[in-house]
XYZ file of C-alpha atoms in Angstrom:
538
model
C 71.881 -164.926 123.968
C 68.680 -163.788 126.115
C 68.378 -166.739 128.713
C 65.925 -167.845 131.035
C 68.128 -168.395 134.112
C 65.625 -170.460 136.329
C 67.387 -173.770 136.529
C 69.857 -173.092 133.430
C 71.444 -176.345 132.216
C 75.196 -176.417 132.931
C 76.618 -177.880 130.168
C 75.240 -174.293 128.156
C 73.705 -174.289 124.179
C 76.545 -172.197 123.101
C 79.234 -175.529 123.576
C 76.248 -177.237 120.847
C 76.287 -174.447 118.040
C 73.267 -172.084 119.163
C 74.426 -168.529 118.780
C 72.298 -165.070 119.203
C 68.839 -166.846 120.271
C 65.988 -164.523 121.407
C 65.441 -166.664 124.586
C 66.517 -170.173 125.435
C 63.847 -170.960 128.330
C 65.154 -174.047 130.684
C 63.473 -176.979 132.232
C 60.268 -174.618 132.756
C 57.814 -176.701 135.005
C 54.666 -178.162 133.301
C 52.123 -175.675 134.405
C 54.168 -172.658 132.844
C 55.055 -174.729 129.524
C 51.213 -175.021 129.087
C 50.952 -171.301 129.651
C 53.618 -170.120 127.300
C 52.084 -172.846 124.473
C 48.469 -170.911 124.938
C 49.987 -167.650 125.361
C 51.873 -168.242 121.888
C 48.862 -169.745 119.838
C 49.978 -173.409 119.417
C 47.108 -175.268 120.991
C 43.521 -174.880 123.060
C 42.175 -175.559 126.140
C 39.885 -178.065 126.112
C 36.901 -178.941 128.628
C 38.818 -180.749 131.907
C 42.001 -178.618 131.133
C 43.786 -180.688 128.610
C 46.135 -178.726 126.442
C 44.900 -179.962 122.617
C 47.160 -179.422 119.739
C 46.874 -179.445 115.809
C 50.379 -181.295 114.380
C 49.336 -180.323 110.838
C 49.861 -182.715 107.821
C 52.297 -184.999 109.809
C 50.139 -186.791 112.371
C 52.359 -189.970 112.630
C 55.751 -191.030 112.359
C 57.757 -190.368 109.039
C 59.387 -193.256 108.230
C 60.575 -192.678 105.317
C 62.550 -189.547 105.923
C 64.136 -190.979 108.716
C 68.017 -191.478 108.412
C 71.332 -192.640 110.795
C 74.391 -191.161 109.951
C 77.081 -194.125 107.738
C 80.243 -193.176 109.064
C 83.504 -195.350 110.307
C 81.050 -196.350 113.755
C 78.034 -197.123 112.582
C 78.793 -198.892 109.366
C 79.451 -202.510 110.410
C 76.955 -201.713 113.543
C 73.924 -200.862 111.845
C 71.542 -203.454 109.975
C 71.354 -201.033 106.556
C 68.377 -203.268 105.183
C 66.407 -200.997 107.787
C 67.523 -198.016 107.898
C 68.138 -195.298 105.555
C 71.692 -193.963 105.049
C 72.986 -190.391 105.095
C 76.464 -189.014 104.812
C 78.721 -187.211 107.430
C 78.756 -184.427 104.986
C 75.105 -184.169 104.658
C 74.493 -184.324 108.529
C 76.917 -181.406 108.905
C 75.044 -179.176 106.127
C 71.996 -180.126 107.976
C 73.274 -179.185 111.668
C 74.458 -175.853 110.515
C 71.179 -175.091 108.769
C 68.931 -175.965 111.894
C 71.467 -173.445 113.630
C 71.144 -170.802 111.500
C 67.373 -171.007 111.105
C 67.521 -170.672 115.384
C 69.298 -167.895 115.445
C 66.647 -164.693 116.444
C 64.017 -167.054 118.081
C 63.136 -168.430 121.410
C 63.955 -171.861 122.260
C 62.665 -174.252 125.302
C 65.483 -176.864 126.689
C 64.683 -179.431 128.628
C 67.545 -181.842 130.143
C 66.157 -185.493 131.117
C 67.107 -188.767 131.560
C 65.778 -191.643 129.078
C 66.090 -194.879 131.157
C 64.655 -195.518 135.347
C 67.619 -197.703 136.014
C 70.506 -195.720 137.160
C 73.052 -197.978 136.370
C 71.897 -197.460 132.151
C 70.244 -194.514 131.759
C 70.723 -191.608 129.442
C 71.185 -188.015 130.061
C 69.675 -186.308 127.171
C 68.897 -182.312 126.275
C 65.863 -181.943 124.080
C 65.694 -178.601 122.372
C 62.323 -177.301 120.966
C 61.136 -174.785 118.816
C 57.188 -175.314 120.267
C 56.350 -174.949 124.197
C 54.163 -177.964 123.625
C 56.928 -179.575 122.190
C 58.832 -178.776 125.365
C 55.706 -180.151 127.679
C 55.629 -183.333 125.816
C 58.702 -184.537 126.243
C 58.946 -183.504 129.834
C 55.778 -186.082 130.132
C 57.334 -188.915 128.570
C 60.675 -189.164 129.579
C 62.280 -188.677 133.191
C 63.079 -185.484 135.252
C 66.185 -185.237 137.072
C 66.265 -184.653 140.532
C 67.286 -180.885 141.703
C 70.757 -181.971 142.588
C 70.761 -184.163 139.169
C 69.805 -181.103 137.059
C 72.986 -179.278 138.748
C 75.221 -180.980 137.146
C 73.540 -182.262 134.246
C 75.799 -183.029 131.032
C 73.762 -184.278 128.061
C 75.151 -187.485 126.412
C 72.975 -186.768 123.774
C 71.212 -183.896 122.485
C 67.784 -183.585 120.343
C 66.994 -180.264 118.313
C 63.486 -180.471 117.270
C 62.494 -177.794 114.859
C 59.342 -177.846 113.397
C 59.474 -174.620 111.482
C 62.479 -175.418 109.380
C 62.812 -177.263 106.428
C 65.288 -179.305 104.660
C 66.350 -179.186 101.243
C 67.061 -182.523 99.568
C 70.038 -181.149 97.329
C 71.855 -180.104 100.015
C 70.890 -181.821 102.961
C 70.613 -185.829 101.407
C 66.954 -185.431 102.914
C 64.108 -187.355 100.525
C 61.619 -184.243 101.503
C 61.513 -180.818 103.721
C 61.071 -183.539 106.756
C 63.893 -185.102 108.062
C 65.135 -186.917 111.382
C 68.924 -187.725 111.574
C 70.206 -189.811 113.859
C 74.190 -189.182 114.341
C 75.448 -191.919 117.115
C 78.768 -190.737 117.091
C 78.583 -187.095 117.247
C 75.639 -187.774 119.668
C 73.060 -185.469 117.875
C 69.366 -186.010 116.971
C 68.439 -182.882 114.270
C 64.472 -183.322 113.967
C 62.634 -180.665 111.274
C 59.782 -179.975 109.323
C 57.058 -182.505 111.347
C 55.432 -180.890 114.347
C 54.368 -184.875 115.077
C 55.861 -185.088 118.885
C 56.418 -188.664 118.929
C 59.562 -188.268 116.550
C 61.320 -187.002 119.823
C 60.534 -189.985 121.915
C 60.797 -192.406 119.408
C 64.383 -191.028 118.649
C 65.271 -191.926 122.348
C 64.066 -195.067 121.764
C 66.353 -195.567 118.439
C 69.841 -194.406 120.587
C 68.829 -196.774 123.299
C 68.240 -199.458 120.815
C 71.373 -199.068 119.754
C 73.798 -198.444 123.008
C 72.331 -200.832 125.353
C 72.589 -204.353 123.665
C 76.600 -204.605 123.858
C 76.008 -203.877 127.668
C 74.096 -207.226 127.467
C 70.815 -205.280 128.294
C 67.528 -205.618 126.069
C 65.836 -202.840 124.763
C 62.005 -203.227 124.083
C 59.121 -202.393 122.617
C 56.483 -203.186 125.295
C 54.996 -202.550 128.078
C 54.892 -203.281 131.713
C 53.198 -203.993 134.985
C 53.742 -206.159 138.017
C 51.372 -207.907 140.431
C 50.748 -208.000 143.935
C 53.254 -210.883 144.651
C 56.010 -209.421 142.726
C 55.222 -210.942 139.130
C 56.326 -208.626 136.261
C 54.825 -209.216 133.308
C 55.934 -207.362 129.804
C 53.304 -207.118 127.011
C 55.635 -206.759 123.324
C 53.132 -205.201 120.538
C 52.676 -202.663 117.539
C 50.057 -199.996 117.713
C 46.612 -200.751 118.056
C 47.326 -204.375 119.762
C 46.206 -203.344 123.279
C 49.509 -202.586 124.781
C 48.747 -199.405 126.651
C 45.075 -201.046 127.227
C 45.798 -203.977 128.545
C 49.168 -203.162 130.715
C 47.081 -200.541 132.655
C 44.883 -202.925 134.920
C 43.937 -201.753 138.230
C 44.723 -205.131 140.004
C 48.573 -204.654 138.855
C 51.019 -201.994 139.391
C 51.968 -199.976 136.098
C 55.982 -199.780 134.991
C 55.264 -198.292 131.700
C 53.175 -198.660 128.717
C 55.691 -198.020 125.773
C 58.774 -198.876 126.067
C 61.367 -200.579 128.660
C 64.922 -202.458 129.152
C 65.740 -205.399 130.680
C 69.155 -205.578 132.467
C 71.119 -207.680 135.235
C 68.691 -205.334 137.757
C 65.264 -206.477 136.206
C 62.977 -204.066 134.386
C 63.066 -200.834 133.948
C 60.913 -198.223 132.213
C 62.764 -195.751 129.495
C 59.742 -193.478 130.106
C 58.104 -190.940 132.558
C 54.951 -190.897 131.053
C 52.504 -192.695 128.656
C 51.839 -191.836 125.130
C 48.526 -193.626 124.368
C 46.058 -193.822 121.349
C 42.959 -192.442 122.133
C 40.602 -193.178 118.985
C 36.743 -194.299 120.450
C 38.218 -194.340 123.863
C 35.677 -194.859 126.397
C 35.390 -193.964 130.122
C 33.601 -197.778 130.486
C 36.508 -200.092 128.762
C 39.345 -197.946 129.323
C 38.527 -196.128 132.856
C 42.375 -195.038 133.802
C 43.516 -193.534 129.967
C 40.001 -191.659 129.517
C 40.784 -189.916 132.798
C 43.941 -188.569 131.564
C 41.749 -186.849 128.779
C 40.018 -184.867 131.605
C 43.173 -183.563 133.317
C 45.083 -180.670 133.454
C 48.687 -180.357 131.180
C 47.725 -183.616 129.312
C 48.638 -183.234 126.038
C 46.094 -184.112 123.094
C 47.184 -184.686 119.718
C 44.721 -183.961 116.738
C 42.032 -184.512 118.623
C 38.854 -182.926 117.891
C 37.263 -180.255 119.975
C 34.191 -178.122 120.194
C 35.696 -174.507 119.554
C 32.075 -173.231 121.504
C 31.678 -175.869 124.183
C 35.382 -177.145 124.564
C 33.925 -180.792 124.994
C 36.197 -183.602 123.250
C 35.025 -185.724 120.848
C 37.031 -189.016 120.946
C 35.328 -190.727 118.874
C 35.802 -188.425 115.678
C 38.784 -189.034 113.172
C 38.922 -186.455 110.981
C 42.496 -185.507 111.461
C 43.750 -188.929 111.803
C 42.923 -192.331 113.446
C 46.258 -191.881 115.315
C 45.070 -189.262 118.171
C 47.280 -189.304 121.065
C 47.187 -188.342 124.930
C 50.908 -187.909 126.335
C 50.915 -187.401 130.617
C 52.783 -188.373 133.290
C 52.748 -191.707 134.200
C 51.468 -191.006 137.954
C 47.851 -189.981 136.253
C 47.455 -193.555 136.193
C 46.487 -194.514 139.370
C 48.971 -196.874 141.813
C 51.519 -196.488 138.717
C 54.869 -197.319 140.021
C 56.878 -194.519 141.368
C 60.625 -196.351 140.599
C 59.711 -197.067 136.941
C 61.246 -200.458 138.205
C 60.776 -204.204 138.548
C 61.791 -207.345 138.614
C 63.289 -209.745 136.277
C 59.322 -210.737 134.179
C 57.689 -214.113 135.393
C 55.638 -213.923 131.895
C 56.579 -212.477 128.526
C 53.219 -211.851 126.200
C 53.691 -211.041 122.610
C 50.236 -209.304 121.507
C 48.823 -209.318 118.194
C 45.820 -208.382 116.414
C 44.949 -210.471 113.913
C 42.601 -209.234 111.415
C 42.860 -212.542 109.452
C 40.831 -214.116 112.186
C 43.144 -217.921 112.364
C 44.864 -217.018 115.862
C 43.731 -218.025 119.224
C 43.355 -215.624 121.657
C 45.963 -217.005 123.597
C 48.705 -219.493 122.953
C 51.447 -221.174 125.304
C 54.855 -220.398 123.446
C 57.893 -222.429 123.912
C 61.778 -220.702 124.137
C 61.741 -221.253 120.337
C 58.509 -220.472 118.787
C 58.803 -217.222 121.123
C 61.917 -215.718 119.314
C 60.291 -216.776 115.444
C 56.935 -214.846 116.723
C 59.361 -211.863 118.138
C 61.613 -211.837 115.152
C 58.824 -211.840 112.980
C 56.360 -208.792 114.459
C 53.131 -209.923 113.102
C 49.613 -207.866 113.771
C 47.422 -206.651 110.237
C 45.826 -203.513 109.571
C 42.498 -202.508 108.583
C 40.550 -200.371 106.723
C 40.177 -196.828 108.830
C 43.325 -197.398 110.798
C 45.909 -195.593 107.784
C 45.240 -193.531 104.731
C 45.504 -195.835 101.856
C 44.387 -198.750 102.853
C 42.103 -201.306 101.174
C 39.096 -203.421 102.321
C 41.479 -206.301 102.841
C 43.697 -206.880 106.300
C 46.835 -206.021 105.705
C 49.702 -207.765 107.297
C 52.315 -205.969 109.026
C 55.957 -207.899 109.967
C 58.077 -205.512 112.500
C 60.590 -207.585 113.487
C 61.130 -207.150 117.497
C 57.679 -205.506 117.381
C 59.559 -202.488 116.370
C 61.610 -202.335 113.587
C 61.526 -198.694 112.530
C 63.438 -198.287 115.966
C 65.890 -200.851 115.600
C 69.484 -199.536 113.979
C 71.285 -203.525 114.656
C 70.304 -206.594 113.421
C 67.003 -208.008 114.716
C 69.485 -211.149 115.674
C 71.137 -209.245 118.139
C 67.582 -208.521 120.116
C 66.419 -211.684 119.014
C 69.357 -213.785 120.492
C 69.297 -211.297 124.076
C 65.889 -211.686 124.475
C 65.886 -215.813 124.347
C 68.871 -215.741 126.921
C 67.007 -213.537 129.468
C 63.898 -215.533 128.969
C 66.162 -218.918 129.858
C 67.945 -217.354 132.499
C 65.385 -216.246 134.398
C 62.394 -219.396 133.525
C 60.172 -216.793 132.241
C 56.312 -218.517 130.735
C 56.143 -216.743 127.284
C 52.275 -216.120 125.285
C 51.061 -215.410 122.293
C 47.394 -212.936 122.635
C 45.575 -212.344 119.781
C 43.289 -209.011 120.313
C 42.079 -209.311 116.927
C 38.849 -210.865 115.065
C 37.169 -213.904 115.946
C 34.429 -215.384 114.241
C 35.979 -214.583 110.780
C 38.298 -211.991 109.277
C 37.855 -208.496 109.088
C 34.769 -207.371 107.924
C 33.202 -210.645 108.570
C 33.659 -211.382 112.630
C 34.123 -209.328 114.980
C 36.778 -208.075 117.510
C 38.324 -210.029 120.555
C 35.891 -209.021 123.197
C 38.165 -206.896 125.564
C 36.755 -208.883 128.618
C 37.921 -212.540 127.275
C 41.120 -210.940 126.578
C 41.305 -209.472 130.220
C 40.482 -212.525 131.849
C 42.808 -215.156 129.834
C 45.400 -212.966 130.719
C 44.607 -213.139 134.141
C 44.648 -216.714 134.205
C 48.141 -216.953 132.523
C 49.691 -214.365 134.754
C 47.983 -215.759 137.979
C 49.301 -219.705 136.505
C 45.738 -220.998 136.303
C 46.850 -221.908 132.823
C 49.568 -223.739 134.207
C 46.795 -226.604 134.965
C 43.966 -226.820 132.200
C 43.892 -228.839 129.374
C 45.948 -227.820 126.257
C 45.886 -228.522 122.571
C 48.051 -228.366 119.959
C 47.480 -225.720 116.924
C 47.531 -227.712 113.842
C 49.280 -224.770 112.206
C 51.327 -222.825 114.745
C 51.772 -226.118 116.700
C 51.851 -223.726 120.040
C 49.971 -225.053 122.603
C 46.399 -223.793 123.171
C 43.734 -223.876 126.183
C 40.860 -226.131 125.144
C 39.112 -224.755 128.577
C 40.172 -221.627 130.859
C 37.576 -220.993 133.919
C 35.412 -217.826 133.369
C 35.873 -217.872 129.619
C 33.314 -219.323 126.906
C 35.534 -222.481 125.705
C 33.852 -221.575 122.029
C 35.905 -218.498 121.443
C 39.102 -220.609 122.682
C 38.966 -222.140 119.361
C 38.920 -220.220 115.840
C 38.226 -222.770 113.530
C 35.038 -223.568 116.014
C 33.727 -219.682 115.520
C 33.769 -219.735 111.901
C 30.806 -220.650 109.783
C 32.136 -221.693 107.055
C 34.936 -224.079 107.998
C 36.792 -224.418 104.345
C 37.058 -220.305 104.250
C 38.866 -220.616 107.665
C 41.049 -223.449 106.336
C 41.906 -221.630 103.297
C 42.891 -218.462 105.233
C 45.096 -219.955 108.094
C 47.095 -221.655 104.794
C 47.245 -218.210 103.576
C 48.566 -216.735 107.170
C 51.540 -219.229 107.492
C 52.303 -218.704 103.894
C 52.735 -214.940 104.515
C 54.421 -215.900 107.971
C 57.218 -217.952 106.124
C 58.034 -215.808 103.351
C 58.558 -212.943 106.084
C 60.681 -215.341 108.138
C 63.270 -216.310 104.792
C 65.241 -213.156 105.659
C 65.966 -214.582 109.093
C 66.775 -218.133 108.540
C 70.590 -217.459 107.840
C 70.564 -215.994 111.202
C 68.945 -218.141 113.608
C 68.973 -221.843 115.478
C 67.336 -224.981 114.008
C 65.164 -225.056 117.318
C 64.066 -221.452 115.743
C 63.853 -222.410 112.189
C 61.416 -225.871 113.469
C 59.172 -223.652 114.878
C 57.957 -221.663 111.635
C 54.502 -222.940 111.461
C 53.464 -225.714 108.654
C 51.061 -225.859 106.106
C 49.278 -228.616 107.832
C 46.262 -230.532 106.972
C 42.877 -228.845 108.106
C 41.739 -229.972 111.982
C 38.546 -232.065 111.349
């Protein structure tokens, strides 16, 4: 094996299976990594010095050829309505493939820790077939220290091959693509998507699965703290302003992805950000657009002029799901611990494209584990291939159930304890449509949003009038200083009353057949908070 012996990992590739590589190049810095992916032809240089790569015909997540590993472990651990079986025997047949399609070429390891907090995080080797690949991952999760790196030992280890493809006879794989998650032998095999996220997003899986028997939450949100020491976490699926709205220049960034919550507070799982940057602008989002503009920032299928090098943000044509990955410090006064304290607020953020919920609501104990256990936001037209002109509405339990190998219970039942135990004010923020549904109103404006947020987080809510949701039955500002009172109200922004009446009955239908799969499993405070099909407010 030809290796790269700047800062060689200890704990060498030959101990996980890799024999007769070209190269195995180790924990090369960023600036080199972004070399070696221009040198070999798998991205561009755009205007501003962003590195902007092509991810082919997978330019999300695959879902369904995701799989965790049924063994004598993971059977009675792992909440199989979720997630997709494969055999030991399968797994193996896969592992030995991947290693045989390595052999010859040159490989780029990188050895990082997913998880701030030093008391839970987890060492973890990722091993890449792209340089890009390599730089990506180096973004979002965190570098060792030099004396760290010494004597670095993965836990677990991710092979991410791009180039090779599975074979659903042999390997138990529905397609060429496959990720398989095996939490005993401590191995994630990734092949045949060049989509980065799968790497990150399988961190996120194996700390979703060790950390809740050590009592500590794993979550899908993100994070910031104020002046006075006020964390606040923001829960949310994509496209509900998480990133947006964590990364406010008044407050100091933890993260905007993904986080734990143990007996030390908050802590970030990540190193960098991984944010959506469809119609991004430099007035509404000032921080993320800057990334675009810097150097080693990774762009995902987003478009380019080959002649000029200038971005164009706003243009789609590969997907709607165009990404920026950097380091978190290229947001500015991000915090350099990736730590905070225990959260004085909890927000759960939707985006309603049904156009019934408030933009903000004041959520007791209860209602705040239905809303988490049930992972509401809709999609729209333009968002996803395939979609109609209709919202569509999207339950993801624990606002991130393709992540989630236990039972949403288990997170469900953690989270409620930690909000008790430490008095946290929990809030429900719709960024969605106002005015009417999709199609008809129009989207939260992004200032309202900001500034009821604000007045939670700063506990001017704590002392203006509230009503109560004749639906949801959550409590809801009639007034909030700085805000128009008439968007505070959706019935009120409607024209035609009976067509919002008709489609909040249809939203809490749709909310309570979601929530039957949960009712074995929860409280009757929990189950009393489901909202009713109530009369229509007058």
């Amino acid at each position: 094996m030809s290796q790269d012996t700047r800062q060689p990992g200890a704990h060498g590739l030959e101990l996980q299976g890799f024999r007769n590589l070209q190269a195995a190049n180790w924990n090369l810095p960023a600036p080199e990594l972004y070399e070696r992916a221009v040198i070999r032809g798998e991205g561009h240089i755009a205007r501003g010095g962003a590195l902007v790569a092509l991810t082919g015909q997978h330019t999300g997540r695959s879902a369904s050829d995701k799989f965790i590993v049924c063994d004598s472990a993971s059977d009675k651990q792992v909440w199989w309505d979720n997630n997709k079986a494969m055999t030991p025997a399968h797994f193996e047949a896969l592992f030995h493939a991947m290693i045989a399609y390595a052999q010859g070429r040159e490989l780029f390891v990188q050895d990082l820790f997913g998880g701030a907090d030093p008391t839970h995080r987890l060492p973890v080797r990722v091993v890449t077939e792209l340089a890009w690949h390599s730089l990506f991952i180096q973004h979002l999760l965190i570098e060792p220290t030099a004396g760290e790196r010494d004597g670095f030992v993965p836990e677990f280890t991710i092979i991410d091959l791009p180039g090779f493809q599975a074979d659903p006879a042999i390997h138990g794989s529905e397609t060429g693509t496959v990720i398989a998650v095996n939490f005993t032998e401590k191995l994630v095999l990734i092949g045949g998507t060049s989509y980065a996220g799968e790497m990150k997003k399988s961190v996120f899986t194996i700390l979703n699965y060790l950390l809740p028997p050590k009592r500590v939450m794993p979550m899908h949100c993100s994070a910031n703290v104020g002046p006075s020491r006020d964390a606040a976490i923001f829960f949310g699926l994509s496209g509900t302003g998480k990133t947006t709205l964590s990364a406010d220049a008044t407050r100091t960034l933890v993260g905007d992805d993904e986080h734990g919550w143990s007996e030390n507070g908050v802590f970030n799982f990540e190193g960098g950000c991984y944010a959506k940057v469809i119609k991004l602008s430099a007035e509404a989002e000032p921080e993320i657009y800057a990334t675009t503009q810097r150097f080693c920032t990774v762009l995902e299928n987003v478009v380019m002029d080959p002649v000029t090098r200038e971005l164009d943000l706003d243009d789609g044509r590969y997907t709607e799901n165009t990404r920026a990955a950097y380091p978190i410090d290229y947001i500015p006064n991000a915090s350099r611990t990736g730590m905070a304290p225990h959260p004085k607020n909890v927000i759960l953020l939707t985006a309603d494209a049904f156009g019934v919920l408030p933009p903000i609501a004041k959520l007791t104990a209860s209602q705040t584990m239905y809303h988490f256990l049930s992972g509401f936001t809709a999609k729209v037209a333009g968002t996803e291939k395939g979609l109609g002109k209709e919202p569509q509405p999207t339950f993801s339990t624990c606002f991130g159930a393709p992540f989630m190998p236990r039972h949403p219970s288990e997170y469900g039942n953690l989270l409620r304890d930690l909000i008790a135990q430490h008095q946290a004010d929990c809030w429900l923020v719709n960024t969605g449509w106002t005015g009417g549904a999709f199609g008809t109103g129009h989207r939260m404006p992004i200032k309202a949003t900001r500034a009821l947020l604000v007045a939670a987080l700063d506990g001017t809510l704590a002392n203006v009038e509230m009503r109560v949701d004749p639906h949801f039955r959550f409590r809801v500002p009639v007034s909030v200083p700085g805000v128009d009172p008439a968007i505070l109200n959706p019935r009120e922004t409607w024209n035609d009353k009976p067509a919002y009446d008709a489609q909040a009955i249809k939203l809490v239908s749709m909310f309570r057949e979601n929530f039957r799969k949960f009712e074995a499993h929860v409280g009757a405070d929990v189950l009393q908070a489901a909202p009713q099909l109530a009369e229509a407010a007058e």
